[in-house]
N, CA, C and O atoms as CSV, one atom per row, in Angstrom:
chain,resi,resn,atom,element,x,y,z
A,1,UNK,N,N,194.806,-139.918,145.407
A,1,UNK,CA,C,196.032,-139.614,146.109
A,1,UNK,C,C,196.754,-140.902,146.474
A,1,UNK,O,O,196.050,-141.905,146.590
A,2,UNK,N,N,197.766,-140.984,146.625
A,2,UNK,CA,C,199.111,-142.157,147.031
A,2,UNK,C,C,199.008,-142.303,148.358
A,2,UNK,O,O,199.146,-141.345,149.119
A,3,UNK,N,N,198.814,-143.239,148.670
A,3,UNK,CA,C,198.811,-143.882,149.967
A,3,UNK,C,C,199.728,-143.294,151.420
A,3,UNK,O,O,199.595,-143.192,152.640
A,4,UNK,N,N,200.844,-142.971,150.179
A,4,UNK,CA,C,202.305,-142.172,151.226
A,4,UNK,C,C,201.462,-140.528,151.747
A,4,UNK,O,O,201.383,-140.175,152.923
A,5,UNK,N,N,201.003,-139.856,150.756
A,5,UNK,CA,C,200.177,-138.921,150.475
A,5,UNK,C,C,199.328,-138.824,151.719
A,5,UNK,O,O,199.697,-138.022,152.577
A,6,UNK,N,N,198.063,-139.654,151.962
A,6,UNK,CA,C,197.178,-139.675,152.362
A,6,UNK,C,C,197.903,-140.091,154.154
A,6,UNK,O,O,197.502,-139.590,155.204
A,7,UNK,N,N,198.779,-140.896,154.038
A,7,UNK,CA,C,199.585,-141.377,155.314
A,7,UNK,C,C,200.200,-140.067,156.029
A,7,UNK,O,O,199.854,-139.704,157.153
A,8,UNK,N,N,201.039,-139.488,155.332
A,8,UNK,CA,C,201.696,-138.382,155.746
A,8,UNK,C,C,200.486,-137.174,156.244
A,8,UNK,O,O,200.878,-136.621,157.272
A,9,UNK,N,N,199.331,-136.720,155.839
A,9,UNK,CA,C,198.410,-135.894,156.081
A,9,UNK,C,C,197.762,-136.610,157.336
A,9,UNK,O,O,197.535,-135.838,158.268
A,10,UNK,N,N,197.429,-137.899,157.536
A,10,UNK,CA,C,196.880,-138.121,158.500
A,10,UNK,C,C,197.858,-138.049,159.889
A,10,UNK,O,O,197.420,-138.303,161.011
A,11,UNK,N,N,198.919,-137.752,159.675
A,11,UNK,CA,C,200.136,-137.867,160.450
A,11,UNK,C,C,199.802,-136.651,160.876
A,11,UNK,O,O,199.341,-136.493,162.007
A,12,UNK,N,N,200.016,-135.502,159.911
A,12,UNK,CA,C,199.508,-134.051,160.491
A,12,UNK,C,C,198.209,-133.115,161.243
A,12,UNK,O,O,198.086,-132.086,161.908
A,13,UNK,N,N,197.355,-134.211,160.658
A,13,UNK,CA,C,196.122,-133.856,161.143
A,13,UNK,C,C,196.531,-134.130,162.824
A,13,UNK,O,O,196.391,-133.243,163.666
A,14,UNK,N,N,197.092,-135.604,163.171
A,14,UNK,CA,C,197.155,-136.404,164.226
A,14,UNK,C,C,197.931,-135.333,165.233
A,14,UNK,O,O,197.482,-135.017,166.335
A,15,UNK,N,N,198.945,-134.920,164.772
A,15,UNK,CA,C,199.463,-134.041,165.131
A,15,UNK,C,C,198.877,-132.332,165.446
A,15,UNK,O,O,199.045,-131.608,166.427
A,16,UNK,N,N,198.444,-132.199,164.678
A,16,UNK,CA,C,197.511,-130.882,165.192
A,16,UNK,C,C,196.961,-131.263,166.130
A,16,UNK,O,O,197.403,-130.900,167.220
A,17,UNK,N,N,195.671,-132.227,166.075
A,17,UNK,CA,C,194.639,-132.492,167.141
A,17,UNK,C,C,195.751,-132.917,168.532
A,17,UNK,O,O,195.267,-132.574,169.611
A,18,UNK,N,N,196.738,-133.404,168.605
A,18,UNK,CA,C,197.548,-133.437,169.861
A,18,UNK,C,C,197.935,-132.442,170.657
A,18,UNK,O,O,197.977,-132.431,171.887
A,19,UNK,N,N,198.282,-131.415,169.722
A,19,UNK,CA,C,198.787,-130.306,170.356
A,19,UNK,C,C,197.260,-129.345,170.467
A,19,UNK,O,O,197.501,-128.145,170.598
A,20,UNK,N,N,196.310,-129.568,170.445
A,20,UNK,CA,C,195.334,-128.895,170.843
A,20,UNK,C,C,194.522,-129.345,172.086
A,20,UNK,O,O,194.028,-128.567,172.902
A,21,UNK,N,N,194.417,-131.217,172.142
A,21,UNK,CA,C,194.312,-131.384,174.029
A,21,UNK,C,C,195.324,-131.173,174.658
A,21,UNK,O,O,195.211,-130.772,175.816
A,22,UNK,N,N,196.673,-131.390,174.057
A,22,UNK,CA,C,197.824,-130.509,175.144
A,22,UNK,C,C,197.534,-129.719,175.506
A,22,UNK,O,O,197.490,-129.654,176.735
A,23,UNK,N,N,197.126,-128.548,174.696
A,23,UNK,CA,C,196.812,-127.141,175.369
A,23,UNK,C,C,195.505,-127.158,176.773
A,23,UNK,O,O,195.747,-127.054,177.975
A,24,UNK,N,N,194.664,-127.258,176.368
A,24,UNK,CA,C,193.084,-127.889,177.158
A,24,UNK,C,C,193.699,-128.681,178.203
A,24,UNK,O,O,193.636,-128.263,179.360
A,25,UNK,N,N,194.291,-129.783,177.939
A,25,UNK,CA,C,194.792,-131.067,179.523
A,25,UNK,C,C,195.461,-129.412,180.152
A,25,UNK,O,O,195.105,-128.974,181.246
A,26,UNK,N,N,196.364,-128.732,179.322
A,26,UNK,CA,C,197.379,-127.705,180.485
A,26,UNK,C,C,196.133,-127.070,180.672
A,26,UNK,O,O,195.424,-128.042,180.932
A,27,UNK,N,N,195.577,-126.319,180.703
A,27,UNK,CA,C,194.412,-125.670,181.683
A,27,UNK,C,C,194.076,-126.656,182.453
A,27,UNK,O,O,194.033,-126.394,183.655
A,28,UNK,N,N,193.847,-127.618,182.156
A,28,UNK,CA,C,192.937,-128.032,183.253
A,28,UNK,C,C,193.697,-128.429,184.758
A,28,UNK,O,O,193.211,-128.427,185.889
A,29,UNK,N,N,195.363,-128.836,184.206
A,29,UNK,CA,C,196.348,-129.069,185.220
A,29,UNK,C,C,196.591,-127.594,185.917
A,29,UNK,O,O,196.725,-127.335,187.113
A,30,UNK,N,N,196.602,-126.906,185.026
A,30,UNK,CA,C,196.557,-125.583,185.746
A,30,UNK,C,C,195.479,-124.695,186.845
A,30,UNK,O,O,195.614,-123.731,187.599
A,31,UNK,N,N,194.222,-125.728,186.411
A,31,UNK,CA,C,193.359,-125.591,187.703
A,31,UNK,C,C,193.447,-125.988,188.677
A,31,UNK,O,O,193.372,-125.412,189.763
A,32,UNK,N,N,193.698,-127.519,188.322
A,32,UNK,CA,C,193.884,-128.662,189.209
A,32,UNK,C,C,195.230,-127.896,190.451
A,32,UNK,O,O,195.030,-127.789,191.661
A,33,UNK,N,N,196.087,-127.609,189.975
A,33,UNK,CA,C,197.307,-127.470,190.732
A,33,UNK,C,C,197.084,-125.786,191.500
A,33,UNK,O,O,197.637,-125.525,192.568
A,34,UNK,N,N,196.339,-124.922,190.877
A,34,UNK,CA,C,195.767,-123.882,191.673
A,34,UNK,C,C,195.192,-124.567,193.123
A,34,UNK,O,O,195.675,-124.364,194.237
A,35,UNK,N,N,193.847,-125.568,192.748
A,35,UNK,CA,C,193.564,-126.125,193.552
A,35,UNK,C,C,194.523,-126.526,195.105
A,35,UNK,O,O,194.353,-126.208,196.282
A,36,UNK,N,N,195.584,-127.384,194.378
A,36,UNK,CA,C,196.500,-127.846,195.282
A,36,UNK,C,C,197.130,-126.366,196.251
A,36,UNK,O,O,197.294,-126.192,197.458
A,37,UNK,N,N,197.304,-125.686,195.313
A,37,UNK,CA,C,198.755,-124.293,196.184
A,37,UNK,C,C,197.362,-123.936,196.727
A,37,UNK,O,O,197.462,-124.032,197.950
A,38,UNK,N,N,196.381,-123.648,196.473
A,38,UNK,CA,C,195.019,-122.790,197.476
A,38,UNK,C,C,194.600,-123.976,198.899
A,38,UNK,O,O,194.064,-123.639,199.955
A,39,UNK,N,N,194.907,-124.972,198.623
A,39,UNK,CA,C,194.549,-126.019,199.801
A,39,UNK,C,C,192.813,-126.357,199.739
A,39,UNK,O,O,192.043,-126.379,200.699
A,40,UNK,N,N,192.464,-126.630,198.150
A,40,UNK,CA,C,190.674,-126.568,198.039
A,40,UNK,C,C,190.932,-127.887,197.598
A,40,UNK,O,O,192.046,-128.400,197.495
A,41,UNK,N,N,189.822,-128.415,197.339
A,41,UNK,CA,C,189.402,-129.483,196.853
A,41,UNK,C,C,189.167,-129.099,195.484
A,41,UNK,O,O,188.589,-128.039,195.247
A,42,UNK,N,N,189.682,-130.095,194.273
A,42,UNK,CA,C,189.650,-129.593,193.240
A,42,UNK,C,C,188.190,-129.854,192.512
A,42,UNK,O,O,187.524,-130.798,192.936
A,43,UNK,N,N,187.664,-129.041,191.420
A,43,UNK,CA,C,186.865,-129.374,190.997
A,43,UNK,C,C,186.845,-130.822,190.395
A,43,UNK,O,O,187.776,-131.331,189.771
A,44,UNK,N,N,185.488,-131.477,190.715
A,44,UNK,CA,C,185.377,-132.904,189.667
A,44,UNK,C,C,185.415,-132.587,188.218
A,44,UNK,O,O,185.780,-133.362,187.335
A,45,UNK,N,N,185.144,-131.788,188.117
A,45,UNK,CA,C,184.849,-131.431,186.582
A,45,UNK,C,C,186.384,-130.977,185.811
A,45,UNK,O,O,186.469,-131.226,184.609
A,46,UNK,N,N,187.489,-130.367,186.454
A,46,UNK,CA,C,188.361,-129.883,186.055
A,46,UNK,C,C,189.647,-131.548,185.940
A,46,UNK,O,O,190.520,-131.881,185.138
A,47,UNK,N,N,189.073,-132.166,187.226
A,47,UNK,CA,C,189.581,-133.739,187.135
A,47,UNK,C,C,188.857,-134.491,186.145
A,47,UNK,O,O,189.482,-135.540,186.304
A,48,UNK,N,N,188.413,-134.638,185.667
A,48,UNK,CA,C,187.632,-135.266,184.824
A,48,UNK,C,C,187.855,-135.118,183.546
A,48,UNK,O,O,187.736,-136.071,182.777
A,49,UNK,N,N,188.316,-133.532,183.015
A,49,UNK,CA,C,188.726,-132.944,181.567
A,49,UNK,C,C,190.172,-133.553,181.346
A,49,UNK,O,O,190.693,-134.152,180.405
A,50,UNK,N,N,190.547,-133.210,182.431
A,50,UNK,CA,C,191.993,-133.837,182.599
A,50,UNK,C,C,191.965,-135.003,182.044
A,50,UNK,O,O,192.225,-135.100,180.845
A,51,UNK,N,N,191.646,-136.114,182.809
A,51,UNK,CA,C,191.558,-137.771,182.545
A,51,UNK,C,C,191.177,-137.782,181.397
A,51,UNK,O,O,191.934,-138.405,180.652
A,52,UNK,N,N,189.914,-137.150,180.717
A,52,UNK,CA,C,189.981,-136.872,179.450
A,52,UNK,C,C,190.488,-136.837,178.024
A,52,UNK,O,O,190.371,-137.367,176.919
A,53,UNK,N,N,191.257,-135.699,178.849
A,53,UNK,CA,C,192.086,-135.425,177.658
A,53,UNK,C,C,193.399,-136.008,177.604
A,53,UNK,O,O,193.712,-135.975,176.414
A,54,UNK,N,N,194.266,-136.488,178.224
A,54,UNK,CA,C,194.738,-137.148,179.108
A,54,UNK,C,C,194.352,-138.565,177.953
A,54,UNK,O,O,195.113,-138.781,177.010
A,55,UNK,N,N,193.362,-139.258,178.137
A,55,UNK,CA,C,193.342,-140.401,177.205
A,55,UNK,C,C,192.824,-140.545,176.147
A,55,UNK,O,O,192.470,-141.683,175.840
A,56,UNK,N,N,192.549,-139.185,175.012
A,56,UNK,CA,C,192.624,-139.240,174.076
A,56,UNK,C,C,194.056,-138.692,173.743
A,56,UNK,O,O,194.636,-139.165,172.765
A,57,UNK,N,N,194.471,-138.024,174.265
A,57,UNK,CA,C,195.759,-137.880,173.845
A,57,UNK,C,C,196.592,-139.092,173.421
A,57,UNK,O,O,197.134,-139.173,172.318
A,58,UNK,N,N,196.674,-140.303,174.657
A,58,UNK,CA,C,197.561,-141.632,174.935
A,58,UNK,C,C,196.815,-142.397,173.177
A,58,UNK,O,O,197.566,-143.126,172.529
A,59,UNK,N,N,195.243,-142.077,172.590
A,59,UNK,CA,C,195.189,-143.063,172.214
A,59,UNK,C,C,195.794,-142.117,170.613
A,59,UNK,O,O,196.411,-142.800,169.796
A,60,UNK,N,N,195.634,-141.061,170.390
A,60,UNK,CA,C,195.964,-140.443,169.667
A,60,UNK,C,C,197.728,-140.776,168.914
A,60,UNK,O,O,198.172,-141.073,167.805
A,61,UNK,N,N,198.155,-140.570,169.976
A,61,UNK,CA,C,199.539,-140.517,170.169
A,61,UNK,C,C,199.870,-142.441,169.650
A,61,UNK,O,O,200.700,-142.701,168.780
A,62,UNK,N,N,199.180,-143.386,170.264
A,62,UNK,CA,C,199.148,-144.604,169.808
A,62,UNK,C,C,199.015,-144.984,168.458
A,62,UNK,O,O,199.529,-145.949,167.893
A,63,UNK,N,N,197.865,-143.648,167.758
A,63,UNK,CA,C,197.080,-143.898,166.617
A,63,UNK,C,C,198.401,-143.688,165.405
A,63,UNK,O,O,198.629,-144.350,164.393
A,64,UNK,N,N,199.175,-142.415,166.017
A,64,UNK,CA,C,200.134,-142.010,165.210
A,64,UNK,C,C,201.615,-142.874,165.205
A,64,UNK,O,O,202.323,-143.124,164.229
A,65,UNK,N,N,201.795,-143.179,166.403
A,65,UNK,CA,C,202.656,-144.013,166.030
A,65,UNK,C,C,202.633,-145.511,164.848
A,65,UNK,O,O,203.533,-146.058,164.211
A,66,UNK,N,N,201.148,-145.778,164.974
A,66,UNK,CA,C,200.839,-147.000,164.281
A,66,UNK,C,C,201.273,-146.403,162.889
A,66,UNK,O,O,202.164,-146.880,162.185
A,67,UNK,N,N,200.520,-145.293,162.593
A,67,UNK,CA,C,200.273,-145.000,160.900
A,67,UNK,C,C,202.134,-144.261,160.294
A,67,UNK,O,O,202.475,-144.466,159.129
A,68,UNK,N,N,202.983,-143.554,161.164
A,68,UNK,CA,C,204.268,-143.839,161.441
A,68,UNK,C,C,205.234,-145.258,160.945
A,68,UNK,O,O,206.303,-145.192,160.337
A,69,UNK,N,N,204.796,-146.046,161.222
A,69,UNK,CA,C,204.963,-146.952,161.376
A,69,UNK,C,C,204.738,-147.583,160.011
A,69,UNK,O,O,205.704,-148.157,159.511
A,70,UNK,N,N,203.609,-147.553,159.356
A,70,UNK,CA,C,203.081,-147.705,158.097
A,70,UNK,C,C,203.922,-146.757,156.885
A,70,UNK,O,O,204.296,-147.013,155.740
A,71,UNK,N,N,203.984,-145.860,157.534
A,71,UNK,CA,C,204.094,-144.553,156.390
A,71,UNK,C,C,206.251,-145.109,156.184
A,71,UNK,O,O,206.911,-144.853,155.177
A,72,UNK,N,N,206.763,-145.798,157.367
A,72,UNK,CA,C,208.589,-146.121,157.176
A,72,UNK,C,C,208.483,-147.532,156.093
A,72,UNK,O,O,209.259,-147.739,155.160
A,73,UNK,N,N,207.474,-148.295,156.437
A,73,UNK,CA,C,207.158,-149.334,155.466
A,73,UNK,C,C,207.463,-149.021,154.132
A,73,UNK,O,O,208.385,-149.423,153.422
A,74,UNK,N,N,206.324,-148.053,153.849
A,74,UNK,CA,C,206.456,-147.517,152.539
A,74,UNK,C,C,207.597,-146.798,151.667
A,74,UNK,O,O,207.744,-146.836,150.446
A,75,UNK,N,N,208.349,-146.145,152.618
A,75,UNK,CA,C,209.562,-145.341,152.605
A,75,UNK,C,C,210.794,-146.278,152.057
A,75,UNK,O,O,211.929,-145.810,151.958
């Protein structure tokens, strides 16, 4: 396969897997912020998925811009 080929698919993959801790980080903000309107202490564990996901997302999102970046080179 062509480099552009293989660039552009990893773009999509990158992209799927983003929008799937989006979904997961929103639950977990959605606990988190239950937490808040109930006046509880939030779970560690529901803070924690968060931060989580949360920074694979940032590095994800980093990963794609790089190969982005590669893939206009080629263009």
């Amino acid at each position: 396969m062509s480099l552009k080929k293989d660039l552009a698919k990893e773009i999509r993959l990158l992209e799927d897997e983003i929008k799937e801790l989006e979904i997961k980080r929103t639950r977990s903000l959605a606990a988190l912020m239950e937490s808040l309107i109930s006046r509880k202490d939030p779970e560690e564990t529901e803070m924690q998925f968060f931060r989580q996901y949360t920074a694979e997302i940032d590095v994800k999102r980093e990963k794609l811009g790089e190969i982005t970046e590669q893939l206009k080179k080629i263009v």
